[in-house]
XYZ file of C-alpha atoms in Angstrom:
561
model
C 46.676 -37.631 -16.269
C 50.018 -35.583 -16.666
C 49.628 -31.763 -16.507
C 49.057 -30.372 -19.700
C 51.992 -27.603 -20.728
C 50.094 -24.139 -21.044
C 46.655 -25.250 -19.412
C 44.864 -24.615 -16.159
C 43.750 -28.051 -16.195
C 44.920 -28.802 -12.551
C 43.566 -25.299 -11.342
C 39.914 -25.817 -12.877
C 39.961 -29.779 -11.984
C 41.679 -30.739 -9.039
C 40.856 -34.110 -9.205
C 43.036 -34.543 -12.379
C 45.935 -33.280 -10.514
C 48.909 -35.998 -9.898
C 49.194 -34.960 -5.853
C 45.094 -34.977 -5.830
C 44.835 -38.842 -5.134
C 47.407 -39.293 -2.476
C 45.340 -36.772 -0.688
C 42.583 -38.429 -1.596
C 43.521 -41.998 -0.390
C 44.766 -40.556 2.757
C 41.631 -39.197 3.777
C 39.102 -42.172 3.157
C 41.621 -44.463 5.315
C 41.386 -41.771 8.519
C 45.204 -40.816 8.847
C 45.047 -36.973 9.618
C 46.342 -34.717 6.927
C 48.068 -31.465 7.826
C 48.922 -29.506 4.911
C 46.966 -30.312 1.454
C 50.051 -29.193 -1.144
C 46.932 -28.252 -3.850
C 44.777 -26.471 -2.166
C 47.130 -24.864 0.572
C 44.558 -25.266 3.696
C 45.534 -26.652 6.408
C 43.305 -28.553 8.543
C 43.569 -28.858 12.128
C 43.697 -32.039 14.413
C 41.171 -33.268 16.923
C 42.120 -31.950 20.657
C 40.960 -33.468 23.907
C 37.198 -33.160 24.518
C 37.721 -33.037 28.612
C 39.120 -29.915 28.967
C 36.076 -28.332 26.877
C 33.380 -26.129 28.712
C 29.965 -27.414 28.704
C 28.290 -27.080 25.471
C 25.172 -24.300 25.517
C 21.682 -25.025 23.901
C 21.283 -25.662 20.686
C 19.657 -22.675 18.791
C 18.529 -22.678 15.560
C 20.291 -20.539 12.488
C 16.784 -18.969 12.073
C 16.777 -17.271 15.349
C 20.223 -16.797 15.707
C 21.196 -16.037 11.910
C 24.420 -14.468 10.473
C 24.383 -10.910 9.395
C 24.138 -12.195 5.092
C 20.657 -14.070 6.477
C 19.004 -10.521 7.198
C 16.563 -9.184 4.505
C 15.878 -5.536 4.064
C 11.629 -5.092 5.204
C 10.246 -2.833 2.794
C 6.674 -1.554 4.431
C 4.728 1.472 3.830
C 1.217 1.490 5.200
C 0.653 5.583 3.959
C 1.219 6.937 0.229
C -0.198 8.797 -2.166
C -0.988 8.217 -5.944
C -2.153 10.172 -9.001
C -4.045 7.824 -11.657
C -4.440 8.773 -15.267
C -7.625 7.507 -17.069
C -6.523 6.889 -20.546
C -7.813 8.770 -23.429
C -9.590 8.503 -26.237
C -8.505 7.929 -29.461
C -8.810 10.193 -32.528
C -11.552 9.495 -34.899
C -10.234 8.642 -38.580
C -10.259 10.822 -41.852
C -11.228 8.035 -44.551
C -12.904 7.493 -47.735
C -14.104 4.725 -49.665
C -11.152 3.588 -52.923
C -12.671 1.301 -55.084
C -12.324 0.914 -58.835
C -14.368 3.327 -61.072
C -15.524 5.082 -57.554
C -12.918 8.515 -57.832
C -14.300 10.327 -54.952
C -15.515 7.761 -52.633
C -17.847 8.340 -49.355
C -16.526 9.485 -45.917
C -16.207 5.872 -43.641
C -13.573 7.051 -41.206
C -14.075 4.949 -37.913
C -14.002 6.460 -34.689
C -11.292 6.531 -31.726
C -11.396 3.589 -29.146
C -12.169 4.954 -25.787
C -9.093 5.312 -22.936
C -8.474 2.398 -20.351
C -10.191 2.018 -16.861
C -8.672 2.660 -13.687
C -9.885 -0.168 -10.918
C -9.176 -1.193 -7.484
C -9.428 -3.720 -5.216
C -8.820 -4.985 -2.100
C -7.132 -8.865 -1.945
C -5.502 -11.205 0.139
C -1.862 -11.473 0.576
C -0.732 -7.543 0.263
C 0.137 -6.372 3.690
C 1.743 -3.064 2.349
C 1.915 -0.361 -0.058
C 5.104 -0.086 -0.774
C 4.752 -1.389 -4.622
C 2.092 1.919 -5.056
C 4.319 4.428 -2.973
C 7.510 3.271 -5.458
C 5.672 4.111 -8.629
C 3.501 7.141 -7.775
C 1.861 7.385 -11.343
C -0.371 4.948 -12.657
C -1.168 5.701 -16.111
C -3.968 3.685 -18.326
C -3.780 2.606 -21.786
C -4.883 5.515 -24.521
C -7.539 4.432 -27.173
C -6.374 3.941 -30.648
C -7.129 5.852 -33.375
C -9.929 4.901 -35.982
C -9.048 3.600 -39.469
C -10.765 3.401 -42.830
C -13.628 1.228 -43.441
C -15.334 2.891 -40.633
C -13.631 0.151 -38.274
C -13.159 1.721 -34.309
C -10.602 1.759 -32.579
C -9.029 -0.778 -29.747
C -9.589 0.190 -25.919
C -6.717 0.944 -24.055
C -5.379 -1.227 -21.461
C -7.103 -1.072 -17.820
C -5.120 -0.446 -14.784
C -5.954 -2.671 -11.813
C -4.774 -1.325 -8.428
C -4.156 -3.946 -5.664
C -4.524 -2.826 -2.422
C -4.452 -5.253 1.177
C -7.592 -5.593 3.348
C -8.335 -2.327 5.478
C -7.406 0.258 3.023
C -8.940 3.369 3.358
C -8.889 5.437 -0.167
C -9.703 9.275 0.101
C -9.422 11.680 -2.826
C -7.069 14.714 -2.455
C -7.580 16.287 -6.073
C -9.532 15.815 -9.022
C -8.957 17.023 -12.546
C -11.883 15.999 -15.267
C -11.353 17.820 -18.610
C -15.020 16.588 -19.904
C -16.812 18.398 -16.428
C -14.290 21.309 -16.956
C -15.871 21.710 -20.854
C -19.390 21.219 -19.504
C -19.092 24.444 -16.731
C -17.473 26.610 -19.833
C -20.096 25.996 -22.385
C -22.684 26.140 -19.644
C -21.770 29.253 -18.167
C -22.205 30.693 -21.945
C -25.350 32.748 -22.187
C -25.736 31.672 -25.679
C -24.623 28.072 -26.673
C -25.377 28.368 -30.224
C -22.978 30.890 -31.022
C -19.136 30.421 -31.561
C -17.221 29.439 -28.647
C -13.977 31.407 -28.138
C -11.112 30.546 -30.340
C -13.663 28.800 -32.604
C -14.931 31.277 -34.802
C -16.589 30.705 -38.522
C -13.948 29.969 -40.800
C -11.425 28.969 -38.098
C -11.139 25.813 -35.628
C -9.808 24.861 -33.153
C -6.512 23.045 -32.945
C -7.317 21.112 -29.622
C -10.255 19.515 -30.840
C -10.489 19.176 -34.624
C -7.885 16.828 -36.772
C -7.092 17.486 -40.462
C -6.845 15.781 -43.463
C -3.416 15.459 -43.624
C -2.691 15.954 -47.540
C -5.072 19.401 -47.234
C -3.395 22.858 -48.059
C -3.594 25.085 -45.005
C -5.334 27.571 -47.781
C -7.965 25.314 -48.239
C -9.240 26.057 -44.084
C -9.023 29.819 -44.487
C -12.430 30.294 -45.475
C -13.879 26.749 -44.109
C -16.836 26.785 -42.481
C -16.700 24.292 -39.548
C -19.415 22.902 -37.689
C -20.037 23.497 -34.347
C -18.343 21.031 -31.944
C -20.066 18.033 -30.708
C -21.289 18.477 -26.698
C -19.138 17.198 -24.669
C -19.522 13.386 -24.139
C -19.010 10.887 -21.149
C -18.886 6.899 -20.899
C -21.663 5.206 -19.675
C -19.170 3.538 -16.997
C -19.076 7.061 -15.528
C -22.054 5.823 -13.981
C -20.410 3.216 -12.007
C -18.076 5.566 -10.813
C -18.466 6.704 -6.764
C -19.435 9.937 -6.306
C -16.956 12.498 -5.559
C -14.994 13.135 -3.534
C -14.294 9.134 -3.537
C -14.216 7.940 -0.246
C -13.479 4.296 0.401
C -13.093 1.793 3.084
C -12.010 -1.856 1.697
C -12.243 -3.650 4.855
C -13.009 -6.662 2.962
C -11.496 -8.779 0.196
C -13.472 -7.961 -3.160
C -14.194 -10.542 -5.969
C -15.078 -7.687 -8.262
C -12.764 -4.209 -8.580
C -14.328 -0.915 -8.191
C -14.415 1.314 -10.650
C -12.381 4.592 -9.899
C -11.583 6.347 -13.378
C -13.829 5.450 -16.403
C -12.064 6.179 -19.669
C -12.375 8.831 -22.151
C -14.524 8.549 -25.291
C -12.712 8.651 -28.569
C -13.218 11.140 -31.294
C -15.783 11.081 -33.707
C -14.829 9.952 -37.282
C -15.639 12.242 -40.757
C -19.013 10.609 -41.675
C -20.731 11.797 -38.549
C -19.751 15.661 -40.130
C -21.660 14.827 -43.705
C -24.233 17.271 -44.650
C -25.899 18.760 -47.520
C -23.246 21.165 -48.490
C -20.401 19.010 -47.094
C -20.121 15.535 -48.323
C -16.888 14.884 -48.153
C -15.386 16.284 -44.856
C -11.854 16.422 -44.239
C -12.155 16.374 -40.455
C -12.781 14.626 -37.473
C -12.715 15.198 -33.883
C -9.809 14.194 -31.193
C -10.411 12.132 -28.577
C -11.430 13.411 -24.943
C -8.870 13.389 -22.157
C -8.323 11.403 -19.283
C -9.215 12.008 -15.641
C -6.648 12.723 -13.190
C -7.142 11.399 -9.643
C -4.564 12.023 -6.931
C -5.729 9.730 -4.175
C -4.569 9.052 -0.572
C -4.016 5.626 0.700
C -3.720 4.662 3.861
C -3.925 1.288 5.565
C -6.561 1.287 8.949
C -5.636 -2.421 9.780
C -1.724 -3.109 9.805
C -2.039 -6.297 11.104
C -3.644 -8.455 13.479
C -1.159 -8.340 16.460
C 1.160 -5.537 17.586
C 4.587 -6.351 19.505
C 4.893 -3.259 22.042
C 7.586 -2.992 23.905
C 11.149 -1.204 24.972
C 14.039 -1.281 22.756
C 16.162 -4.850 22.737
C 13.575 -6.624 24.138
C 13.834 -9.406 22.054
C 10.221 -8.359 19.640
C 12.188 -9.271 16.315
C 13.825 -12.751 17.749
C 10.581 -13.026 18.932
C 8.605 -12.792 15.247
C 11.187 -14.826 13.317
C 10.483 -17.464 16.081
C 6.590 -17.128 15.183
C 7.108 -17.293 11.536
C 9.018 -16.490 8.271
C 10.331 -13.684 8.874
C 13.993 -11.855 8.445
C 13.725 -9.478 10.306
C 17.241 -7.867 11.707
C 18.125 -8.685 15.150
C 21.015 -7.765 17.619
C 21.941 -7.273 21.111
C 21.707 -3.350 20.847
C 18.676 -0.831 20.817
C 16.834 0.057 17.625
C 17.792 -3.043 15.283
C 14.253 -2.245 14.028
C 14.045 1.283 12.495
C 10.620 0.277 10.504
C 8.134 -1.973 11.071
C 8.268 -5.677 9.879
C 5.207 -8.159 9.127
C 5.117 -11.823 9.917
C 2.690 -14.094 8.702
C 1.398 -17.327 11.355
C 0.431 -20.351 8.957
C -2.688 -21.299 11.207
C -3.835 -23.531 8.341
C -1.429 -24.811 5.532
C -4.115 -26.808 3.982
C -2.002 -30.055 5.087
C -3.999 -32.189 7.075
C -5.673 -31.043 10.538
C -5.205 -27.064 10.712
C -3.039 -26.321 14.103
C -5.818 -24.105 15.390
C -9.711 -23.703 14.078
C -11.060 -19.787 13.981
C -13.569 -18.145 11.921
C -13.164 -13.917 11.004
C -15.476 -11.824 10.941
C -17.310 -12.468 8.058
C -17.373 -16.110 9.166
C -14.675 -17.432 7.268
C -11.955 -19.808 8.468
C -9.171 -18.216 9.547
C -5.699 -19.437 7.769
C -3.263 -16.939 8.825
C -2.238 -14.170 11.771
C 0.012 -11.417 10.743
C 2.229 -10.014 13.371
C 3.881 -6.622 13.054
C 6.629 -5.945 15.090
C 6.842 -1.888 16.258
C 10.337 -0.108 16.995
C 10.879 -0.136 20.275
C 9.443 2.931 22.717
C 11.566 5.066 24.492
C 10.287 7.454 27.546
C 8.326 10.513 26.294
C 7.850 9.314 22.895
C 4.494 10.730 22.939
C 6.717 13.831 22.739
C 7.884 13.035 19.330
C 11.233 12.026 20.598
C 13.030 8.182 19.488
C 11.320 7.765 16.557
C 8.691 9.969 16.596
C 4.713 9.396 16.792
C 4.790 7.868 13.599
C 5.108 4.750 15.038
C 2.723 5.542 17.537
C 0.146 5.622 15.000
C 1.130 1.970 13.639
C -0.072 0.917 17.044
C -3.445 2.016 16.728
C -3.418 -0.143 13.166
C -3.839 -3.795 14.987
C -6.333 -5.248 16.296
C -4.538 -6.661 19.204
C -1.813 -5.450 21.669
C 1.120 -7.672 22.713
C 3.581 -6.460 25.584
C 6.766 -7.651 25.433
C 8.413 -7.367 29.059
C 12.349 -8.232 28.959
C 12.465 -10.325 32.385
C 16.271 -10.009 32.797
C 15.826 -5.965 31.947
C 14.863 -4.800 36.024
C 11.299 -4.518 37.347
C 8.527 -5.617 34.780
C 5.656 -4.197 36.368
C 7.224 -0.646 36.117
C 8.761 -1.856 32.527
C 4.792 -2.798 31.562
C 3.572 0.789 33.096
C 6.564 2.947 31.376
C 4.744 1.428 28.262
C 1.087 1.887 28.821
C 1.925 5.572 30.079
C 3.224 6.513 26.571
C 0.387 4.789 25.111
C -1.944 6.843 27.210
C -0.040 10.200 26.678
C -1.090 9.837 23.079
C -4.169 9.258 23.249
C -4.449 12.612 25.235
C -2.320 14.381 22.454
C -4.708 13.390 19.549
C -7.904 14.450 21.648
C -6.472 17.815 21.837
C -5.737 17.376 18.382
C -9.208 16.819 17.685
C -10.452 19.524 19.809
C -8.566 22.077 18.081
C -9.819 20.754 14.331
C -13.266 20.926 15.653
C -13.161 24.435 16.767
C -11.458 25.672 14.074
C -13.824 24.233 11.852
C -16.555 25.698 13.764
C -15.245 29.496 13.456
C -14.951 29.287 9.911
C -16.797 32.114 7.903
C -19.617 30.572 5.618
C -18.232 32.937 2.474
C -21.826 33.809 0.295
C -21.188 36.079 -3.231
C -22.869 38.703 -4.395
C -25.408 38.395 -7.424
C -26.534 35.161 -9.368
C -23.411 33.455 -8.657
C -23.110 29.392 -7.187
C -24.016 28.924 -3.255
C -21.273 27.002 -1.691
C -23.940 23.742 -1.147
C -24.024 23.800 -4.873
C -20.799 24.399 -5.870
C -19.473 21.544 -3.597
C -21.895 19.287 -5.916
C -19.570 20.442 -9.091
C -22.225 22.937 -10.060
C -21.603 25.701 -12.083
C -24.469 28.379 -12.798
C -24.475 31.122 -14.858
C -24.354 35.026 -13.353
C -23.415 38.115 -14.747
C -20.646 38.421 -12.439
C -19.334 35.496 -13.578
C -18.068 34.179 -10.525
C -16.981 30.478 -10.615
C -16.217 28.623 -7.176
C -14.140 25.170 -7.033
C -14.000 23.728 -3.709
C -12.518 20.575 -4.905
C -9.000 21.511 -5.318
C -6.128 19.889 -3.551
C -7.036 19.568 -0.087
C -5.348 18.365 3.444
C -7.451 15.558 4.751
C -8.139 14.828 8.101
C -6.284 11.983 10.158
C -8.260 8.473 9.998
C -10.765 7.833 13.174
C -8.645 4.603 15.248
C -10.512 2.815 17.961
C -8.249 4.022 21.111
C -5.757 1.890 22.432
C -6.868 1.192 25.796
C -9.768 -0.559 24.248
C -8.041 -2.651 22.103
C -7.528 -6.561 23.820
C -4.066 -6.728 25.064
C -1.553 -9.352 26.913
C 2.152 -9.951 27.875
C 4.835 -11.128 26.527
C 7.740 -12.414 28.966
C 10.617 -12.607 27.106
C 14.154 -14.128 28.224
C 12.229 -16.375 30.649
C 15.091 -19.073 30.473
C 17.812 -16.797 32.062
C 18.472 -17.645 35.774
C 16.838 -15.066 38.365
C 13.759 -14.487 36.387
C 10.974 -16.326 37.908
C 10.419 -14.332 40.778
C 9.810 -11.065 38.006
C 7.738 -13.237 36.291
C 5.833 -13.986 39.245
C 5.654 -10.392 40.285
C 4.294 -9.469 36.593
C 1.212 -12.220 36.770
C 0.319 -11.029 40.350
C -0.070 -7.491 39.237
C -1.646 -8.613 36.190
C -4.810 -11.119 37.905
C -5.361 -7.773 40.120
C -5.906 -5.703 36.824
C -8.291 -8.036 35.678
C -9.932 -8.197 39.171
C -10.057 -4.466 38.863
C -8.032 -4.110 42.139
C -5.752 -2.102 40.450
C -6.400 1.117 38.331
C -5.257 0.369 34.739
C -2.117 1.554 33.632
C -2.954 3.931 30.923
C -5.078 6.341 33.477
C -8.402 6.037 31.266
C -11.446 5.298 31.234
C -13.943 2.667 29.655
C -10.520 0.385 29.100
C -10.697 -3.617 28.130
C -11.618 -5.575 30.761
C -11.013 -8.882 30.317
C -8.658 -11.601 30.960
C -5.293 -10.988 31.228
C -2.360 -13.244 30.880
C 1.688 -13.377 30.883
C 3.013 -16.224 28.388
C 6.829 -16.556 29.177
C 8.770 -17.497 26.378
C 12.524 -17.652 25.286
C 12.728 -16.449 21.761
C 16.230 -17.686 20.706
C 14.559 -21.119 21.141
C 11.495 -20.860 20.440
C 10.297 -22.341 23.841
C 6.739 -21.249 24.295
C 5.610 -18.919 21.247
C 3.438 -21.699 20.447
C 1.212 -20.557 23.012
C 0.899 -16.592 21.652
C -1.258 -17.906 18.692
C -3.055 -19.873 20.731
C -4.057 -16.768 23.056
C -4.642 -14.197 20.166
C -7.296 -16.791 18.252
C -9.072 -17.145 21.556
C -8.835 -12.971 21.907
C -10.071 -13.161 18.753
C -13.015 -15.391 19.142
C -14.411 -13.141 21.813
């Protein structure tokens, strides 16, 4: 085919190009090619294999990946969220139309009540990320009523996903319906007019209108009084405040957090003698407000611990899935990353057989892998204590000890020492909450006002001072009580085991390591009542994956002890 005049033909189809085929030809029948005229590459020739160095171990693109193969970890195992239960709907101003019937009977429905606010606890979330991004969690309103005294729809229910170990803690609550309640019950005589509802007046937050009424027509209307406050009967369900949860296991049924608000009553409940045709109805109630504190107590199963660059991220994407960044500098990992070990793909045998702790078989291990520790990070310096504190969230401690880095006894001890440092630091921390708690002032009021035991129930009683106490306001809560660290079941990790001049360190490290568990040796941490069992070194070389099969191996059997 000839090139057609004022086309790209040839540029979007090579292959229709005239100097295409010679090129073509030339390279099925093995003559090298230089210079392709169409494409303007050049390709280079084959040069003599003897003068070549030796070639080095093959490693594979997933432990040795190019910078575009790296994926962003997104993990947050602390946030905080405020949930809005939705409200109810208004209750409908209707009345019967049919023919010959001119002024029909009130059948105004009433208001759907507000969605539900649920949580639970499921496999397959290992962070909170998705709830610390969106903050606000907001449940469907109730609709409105409508004529023929049909209700309203519910509103939509929020479901809140959370993974296994979270612990939910309330940090504020704000109920409108409980707020109403204390007024009207701290009002030494219910039966009279409210304030801002007075005869021949209403009020504008809880009444609705008829909307083709004159404003004239309400001057001198005599409203009834306003229905007592109502509540769902899913309030009942609720937990008792201040909401305190620990979801340490996967839930087939949500728990109820927020229960809905009731919708508003439609005109024929307001039908009396006098009035038989009201033109009003009541608004809905409004939602609660929850601002809740979650925090994960179980990160994951295994811990990497160790110094910075020594090989903990090479090592997870060798164990599993993972992305993570690696490089030959310190801090490649500036957050912590989760890795998931397939124990049992439900494909044939599973590679190893373990049961949890509620007996089930166990089809996964989830490795996270901590920024490395610098010396005195108990101090706050490197990054900081916070990821001090993601140590105490796994169940089991692995060491990684670089071989090729110096001494790994001393390497093994730098790390234990900061380990043990903060464990001192958050006793003293403790300490210092405890007496402080201790010399607080037990404040009492004067007259018939609420006792601090009953207002922390939500109580409000009536006094002539009219003193009103509300402990339940935005609070600090206290840090989450973590098993410490030198209980937790622990090994090492040797990494870079197939660089020359590492056995004898590797030697060295199991020596020292059969007198811990001999208890020749004081542990390194400098406590007491530490783990005491068996302790083992599993060399391994991470960019090829030679011996990692061996860490899950050790961590089930840790695990089944």
């Amino acid at each position: 085919m000839s090139r057609l005049p004022g086309t790209l033909m040839p540029f979007l189809y090579p292959c229709l190009e005239a100097s295409y085929l010679p090129l073509r030809r030339a390279t099925k029948s093995g003559f090298p090619i230089r210079k392709n005229v169409c494409f303007q590459s050049t390709v280079t020739l084959p040069q003599d294999t003897a003068t070549e160095p030796p070639p080095e171990p093959p490693t594979s693109p997933h432990l040795n990946p190019p910078p575009e193969d790296y994926a962003r970890t997104i993990f947050a195992d602390k946030c905080t969220i405020t949930v809005h239960a939705g409200s109810g709907g208004h209750g409908s101003i209707s009345f019967l139309r049919e023919k010959y019937v001119p002024n029909g009977p009130a059948n105004g429905g009433d208001g759907g009540s507000g969605g539900n606010i649920y949580i639970q606890a499921v496999r397959g979330e290992t962070s909170l990320h998705k709830l610390a991004r969106r903050g606000i969690l907001k449940a469907g309103r109730g609709r409105n009523g409508q004529g023929k005294n049909k209700g309203g729809q519910r509103g939509d229910d929020v479901l809140v996903q959370v993974p296994i170990g979270t612990m939910v803690r309330e940090i504020m609550r704000h109920d409108p319906v409980a707020e109403e309640e204390g007024r009207l019950a701290m009002e030494e005589r219910p039966l009279q007019p409210t304030e801002g509802e007075t005869r021949g007046s209403f009020r504008r937050d809880k009444w609705m209108l008829y909307p083709s009424s004159m404003p004239s027509e309400y001057a001198t209307a005599e409203f009834p009084p306003l229905p007592k406050p109502r509540k769902s009967n899913l309030t009942l369900s609720q937990p008792p405040a201040p909401i305190s949860l620990d979801l340490s296991k996967a839930m087939e049924q949500p728990i109820l957090l927020a229960a809905g608000a009731v919708g508003g009553l439609g005109n024929p409940h307001f039908v009396t003698r006098d009035i038989g045709r009201p033109k009003f109805a009541t608004k809905g109630e409004p939602g609660m407000i929850l601002t809740l504190d979650l925090e994960l107590k179980l990160l994951a199963d295994v811990a990497f611990v160790g110094l910075p660059n020594a090989g903990k991220s090479t090592l997870l994407r060798a164990l599993s899935r993972s992305r993570a960044r690696v490089g030959d500098w310190a801090f490649t990992t500036l957050q912590p990353n989760i890795g998931t070990v397939v124990l049992d793909n439900s494909h044939g045998r599973p590679k190893l057989q373990s049961k949890d702790a509620n007996g089930e078989p166990r089809t996964q291990i989830s490795i996270a892998d901590i920024p490395g520790l610098i010396p005195d990070a108990h101090l706050d310096r490197g990054l900081g204590l916070g990821f001090l504190r993601h140590i105490e969230r796994a169940r089991v401690l692995a060491f990684v000890v670089d071989l090729s880095a110096g001494d790994a006894v001393e390497g093994l001890k730098s790390l234990w020492h900061e380990l043990g440092e903060f464990e001192k630091l958050k006793g003293r921390e403790l300490n210092e909450q405890t007496e402080h708690a201790v010399g607080i002032v037990d404040w009492k009021a004067t007259g018939r006002s609420v006792s601090p035991a009953t207002a922390r129930e939500g109580a409000i009683s009536t006094g002539h001072e009219g003193i009103v106490i509300n402990p339940e306001g935005s609070r600090a809560l206290p840090m989450l009580e973590m098993p410490p660290l030198s209980s937790k079941p622990w090994f090492v990790v040797a990494t870079k085991a197939d660089l020359a001049k590492t056995q004898e360190s590797f030697h060295t490290l199991q020596a020292y390591l059969d007198d811990l568990s001999k208890r020749l040796t004081p542990h390194p941490s400098g406590r007491r009542h530490c783990w005491r069992g068996e302790l083992c070194a599993i060399p391994v070389s991470a960019i090829t994956g030679g011996g990692v099969d061996k860490i899950p191996e050790w961590t089930v059997g840790l695990f089944d002890e």
